[in-house]
Amino acid sequence: MKLTVFGASGGVGRQLLDQALAKGHDVTAVVRNPAKLDGKPVRVVRAADLATADVGTLLPAVEGADAVLSALGPPNNAAAGVASRGTRAILAAMRAAGTRRLVVVSAAPVGTTPSPGRPNPPRHDPGDGPFLRYLVYPIVKAALRPQYLDLAVMEDDVRDSGLDWTVLRPVQLTDKPVTGAYRTAVGQNVPGGRYVSRADVAHAMLAVLDRPDTVEQVIGMAN
């Protein structure tokens, strides 16, 4: 497949790039700093700031792609907005190019995070047990509220895009190696899930490309 990867120099993005290349895919990577991908056998498109990038800048990256995969996400509260604004630019470029398949990474707590498109989400995710529901997520969501709102707004835009999208919502990320043994749940978080590796998130992003049943679905994932 011809794949375009956004956020290719980040934690999930680097794993995605390596795994896609190992599978023989033809990869275009969109990054701020091409030097971070020196030595990688990929076509590199530089986008200094996705939030302000116009369609003309991103069109060459997505034109002719079989799928676009985005690992964009705010690394901290100060960077909140990068996912929603960047994804909005990606969606505009994809529509202009006629490219339809999109896979994006979000996060497990987003399912219960209010957003303009979902002002009254469920108070609790059915996959979350009492420990996560009443102890962990209230603390995490209070501390990282700007980041989760950014991802929630991103999901709003993806759902309304008219494209063939899949949203992956992993739990807490680790740097452990790929296993392929993670669990997934359609439309909710994975019961009992606490951790999953960035490498396995990348593996799942590639795996859903061959699964038409994942189109227009939100999928929770955990180990």
Short mmCIF file of C-alpha atoms in Angstrom, two decimals:
data_model
loop_
_atom_site.label_atom_id
_atom_site.label_comp_id
_atom_site.label_asym_id
_atom_site.label_seq_id
_atom_site.Cartn_x
_atom_site.Cartn_y
_atom_site.Cartn_z
CA MET A 1 0.00 0.00 0.00
CA LYS A 2 0.90 3.63 -0.39
CA LEU A 3 0.69 5.10 3.11
CA THR A 4 1.07 8.64 4.42
CA VAL A 5 2.11 8.98 8.06
CA PHE A 6 1.64 12.17 10.07
CA GLY A 7 3.52 12.54 13.36
CA ALA A 8 6.13 10.13 12.02
CA SER A 9 8.88 11.34 14.36
CA GLY A 10 6.88 10.81 17.57
CA GLY A 11 6.67 7.75 19.80
CA VAL A 12 3.86 5.93 17.98
CA GLY A 13 4.83 7.48 14.64
CA ARG A 14 8.36 6.07 14.67
CA GLN A 15 7.01 2.61 15.42
CA LEU A 16 4.44 3.02 12.67
CA LEU A 17 7.08 4.04 10.18
CA ASP A 18 9.37 1.10 10.98
CA GLN A 19 6.58 -1.47 10.92
CA ALA A 20 5.10 -0.14 7.69
CA LEU A 21 8.49 -0.28 6.00
CA ALA A 22 9.11 -3.80 7.33
CA LYS A 23 5.84 -4.87 5.71
CA GLY A 24 6.94 -3.45 2.38
CA HIS A 25 4.60 -0.46 2.24
CA ASP A 26 5.48 2.63 0.21
CA VAL A 27 5.59 5.34 2.88
CA THR A 28 5.42 9.12 2.80
CA ALA A 29 6.21 10.76 6.12
CA VAL A 30 5.08 14.28 7.05
CA VAL A 31 7.27 15.89 9.71
CA ARG A 32 8.44 19.27 10.92
CA ASN A 33 12.09 18.29 10.91
CA PRO A 34 13.11 15.94 8.07
CA ALA A 35 16.52 15.43 9.70
CA LYS A 36 14.84 13.19 12.27
CA LEU A 37 14.18 10.68 9.49
CA ASP A 38 17.65 10.66 7.96
CA GLY A 39 18.43 7.19 6.65
CA LYS A 40 14.79 6.08 6.47
CA PRO A 41 13.77 4.86 2.98
CA VAL A 42 10.70 7.08 2.87
CA ARG A 43 9.48 10.07 0.92
CA VAL A 44 9.54 13.04 3.29
CA VAL A 45 7.24 16.05 3.13
CA ARG A 46 8.08 18.94 5.43
CA ALA A 47 5.25 20.77 7.19
CA ALA A 48 6.64 23.33 9.61
CA ASP A 49 3.29 23.76 11.37
CA LEU A 50 0.32 21.56 10.53
CA ALA A 51 -1.99 23.89 12.41
CA THR A 52 -1.41 26.61 9.80
CA ALA A 53 -0.62 24.42 6.79
CA ASP A 54 -2.77 25.02 3.75
CA VAL A 55 -4.20 22.38 1.45
CA GLY A 56 -1.52 23.05 -1.17
CA THR A 57 1.24 22.18 1.28
CA LEU A 58 -0.28 18.85 2.33
CA LEU A 59 -1.85 17.81 -0.98
CA PRO A 60 1.36 16.25 -2.37
CA ALA A 61 1.65 14.14 0.80
CA VAL A 62 -1.82 12.58 0.62
CA GLU A 63 -2.50 12.53 -3.12
CA GLY A 64 -2.51 8.95 -4.41
CA ALA A 65 -2.26 7.43 -0.92
CA ASP A 66 -4.25 4.29 -0.16
CA ALA A 67 -4.49 5.40 3.47
CA VAL A 68 -3.44 8.20 5.80
CA LEU A 69 -2.35 7.34 9.35
CA SER A 70 -2.04 10.05 11.98
CA ALA A 71 -0.18 9.72 15.26
CA LEU A 72 -0.60 13.40 16.08
CA GLY A 73 -1.20 14.18 19.71
CA PRO A 74 -0.30 16.84 22.28
CA PRO A 75 2.74 15.79 24.32
CA ASN A 76 1.70 18.10 27.16
CA ASN A 77 -1.01 20.58 28.12
CA ALA A 78 0.88 23.50 26.61
CA ALA A 79 0.76 21.80 23.20
CA ALA A 80 -2.99 21.13 23.33
CA GLY A 81 -4.57 21.99 20.01
CA VAL A 82 -1.96 20.31 17.84
CA ALA A 83 -4.12 17.24 17.24
CA SER A 84 -7.37 19.02 16.39
CA ARG A 85 -5.86 21.79 14.27
CA GLY A 86 -3.44 19.47 12.53
CA THR A 87 -6.12 16.89 11.80
CA ARG A 88 -8.40 19.57 10.40
CA ALA A 89 -5.67 20.42 7.88
CA ILE A 90 -5.19 16.74 7.05
CA LEU A 91 -8.92 16.24 6.45
CA ALA A 92 -9.06 19.22 4.09
CA ALA A 93 -6.11 17.90 2.09
CA MET A 94 -7.58 14.39 1.93
CA ARG A 95 -10.91 15.68 0.64
CA ALA A 96 -9.13 17.77 -1.99
CA ALA A 97 -7.07 14.76 -3.07
CA GLY A 98 -9.94 12.28 -3.02
CA THR A 99 -8.09 10.11 -0.48
CA ARG A 100 -10.60 8.37 1.77
CA ARG A 101 -9.02 5.97 4.31
CA LEU A 102 -7.91 7.52 7.60
CA VAL A 103 -6.70 5.98 10.87
CA VAL A 104 -6.00 8.22 13.89
CA VAL A 105 -4.85 7.70 17.46
CA SER A 106 -6.82 9.18 20.34
CA ALA A 107 -6.89 8.05 24.00
CA ALA A 108 -9.08 5.93 26.27
CA PRO A 109 -10.44 8.78 28.46
CA VAL A 110 -11.75 10.69 25.44
CA GLY A 111 -14.92 8.63 25.28
CA THR A 112 -16.20 10.38 28.41
CA THR A 113 -14.75 13.83 27.63
CA PRO A 114 -17.30 16.49 26.59
CA SER A 115 -16.67 18.27 23.30
CA PRO A 116 -18.63 20.57 21.00
CA GLY A 117 -19.76 17.58 18.97
CA ARG A 118 -20.52 15.43 22.02
CA PRO A 119 -21.49 17.82 24.81
CA ASN A 120 -23.09 15.06 26.87
CA PRO A 121 -20.96 11.92 26.53
CA PRO A 122 -21.51 8.92 28.81
CA ARG A 123 -20.35 9.61 32.33
CA HIS A 124 -18.54 6.27 32.43
CA ASP A 125 -17.17 4.02 29.71
CA PRO A 126 -18.68 0.51 29.94
CA GLY A 127 -15.22 -1.03 29.63
CA ASP A 128 -13.79 0.75 32.66
CA GLY A 129 -13.78 -1.08 35.98
CA PRO A 130 -14.30 0.67 39.33
CA PHE A 131 -10.58 1.37 39.86
CA LEU A 132 -10.25 3.32 36.60
CA ARG A 133 -13.76 4.75 36.72
CA TYR A 134 -13.68 6.23 40.20
CA LEU A 135 -10.01 6.68 41.03
CA VAL A 136 -7.61 6.82 38.08
CA TYR A 137 -9.51 8.59 35.32
CA PRO A 138 -11.00 11.42 37.42
CA ILE A 139 -7.46 12.37 38.50
CA VAL A 140 -5.91 11.91 35.07
CA LYS A 141 -8.66 13.78 33.27
CA ALA A 142 -8.45 16.71 35.69
CA ALA A 143 -4.67 16.94 35.24
CA LEU A 144 -4.66 16.49 31.46
CA ARG A 145 -7.95 18.15 30.58
CA PRO A 146 -6.55 20.33 27.73
CA GLN A 147 -4.99 17.32 26.03
CA TYR A 148 -8.13 15.20 26.18
CA LEU A 149 -10.29 18.08 24.97
CA ASP A 150 -7.92 18.51 22.03
CA LEU A 151 -8.33 14.82 21.13
CA ALA A 152 -12.10 14.98 21.66
CA VAL A 153 -12.39 17.90 19.23
CA MET A 154 -10.20 15.97 16.79
CA GLU A 155 -12.59 13.04 17.02
CA ASP A 156 -15.54 15.37 16.34
CA ASP A 157 -13.92 16.52 13.11
CA VAL A 158 -12.99 12.99 12.05
CA ARG A 159 -16.54 11.71 12.64
CA ASP A 160 -17.96 14.56 10.55
CA SER A 161 -15.38 14.27 7.77
CA GLY A 162 -17.32 11.99 5.43
CA LEU A 163 -14.17 9.88 5.06
CA ASP A 164 -13.58 6.20 5.82
CA TRP A 165 -12.13 6.68 9.29
CA THR A 166 -11.10 4.56 12.25
CA VAL A 167 -10.23 5.99 15.67
CA LEU A 168 -8.04 3.97 18.03
CA ARG A 169 -8.24 4.79 21.75
CA PRO A 170 -5.35 3.14 23.59
CA VAL A 171 -4.89 3.17 27.37
CA GLN A 172 -1.64 4.33 28.99
CA LEU A 173 1.27 3.94 26.58
CA THR A 174 4.55 2.16 27.26
CA ASP A 175 7.78 1.69 25.31
CA LYS A 176 7.66 -2.11 25.38
CA PRO A 177 8.19 -4.02 22.10
CA VAL A 178 5.47 -5.07 19.71
CA THR A 179 3.60 -8.23 20.66
CA GLY A 180 0.51 -8.29 18.46
CA ALA A 181 -1.25 -9.82 21.48
CA TYR A 182 -3.18 -6.72 22.55
CA ARG A 183 -6.96 -6.71 23.01
CA THR A 184 -9.49 -4.47 21.27
CA ALA A 185 -13.11 -3.52 21.89
CA VAL A 186 -15.39 -1.76 19.41
CA GLY A 187 -17.13 1.33 20.76
CA GLN A 188 -15.70 1.15 24.27
CA ASN A 189 -12.53 0.73 26.32
CA VAL A 190 -11.11 -2.74 26.90
CA PRO A 191 -12.30 -4.24 30.21
CA GLY A 192 -9.41 -4.45 32.66
CA GLY A 193 -7.03 -2.69 30.29
CA ARG A 194 -4.32 -0.56 31.89
CA TYR A 195 -1.36 -0.40 29.49
CA VAL A 196 -0.40 -0.99 25.88
CA SER A 197 2.85 -0.36 24.04
CA ARG A 198 3.32 2.30 21.40
CA ALA A 199 4.61 -0.48 19.17
CA ASP A 200 1.34 -2.39 19.52
CA VAL A 201 -0.67 0.77 18.79
CA ALA A 202 1.28 1.11 15.55
CA HIS A 203 0.65 -2.58 14.81
CA ALA A 204 -3.10 -2.04 15.30
CA MET A 205 -3.13 1.02 13.03
CA LEU A 206 -1.75 -1.07 10.21
CA ALA A 207 -3.94 -4.07 11.00
CA VAL A 208 -7.24 -2.17 10.68
CA LEU A 209 -6.39 -1.13 7.13
CA ASP A 210 -7.34 -4.64 5.98
CA ARG A 211 -10.58 -4.68 7.99
CA PRO A 212 -13.56 -2.93 6.36
CA ASP A 213 -15.57 -3.61 9.53
CA THR A 214 -13.45 -1.02 11.37
CA VAL A 215 -14.56 1.86 9.14
CA GLU A 216 -16.47 4.53 11.09
CA GLN A 217 -15.64 2.76 14.32
CA VAL A 218 -13.97 3.82 17.55
CA ILE A 219 -11.85 0.99 18.91
CA GLY A 220 -10.44 0.73 22.43
CA MET A 221 -7.20 -1.16 22.86
CA ALA A 222 -5.09 -2.47 25.75
CA ASN A 223 -2.80 -5.37 26.58
#
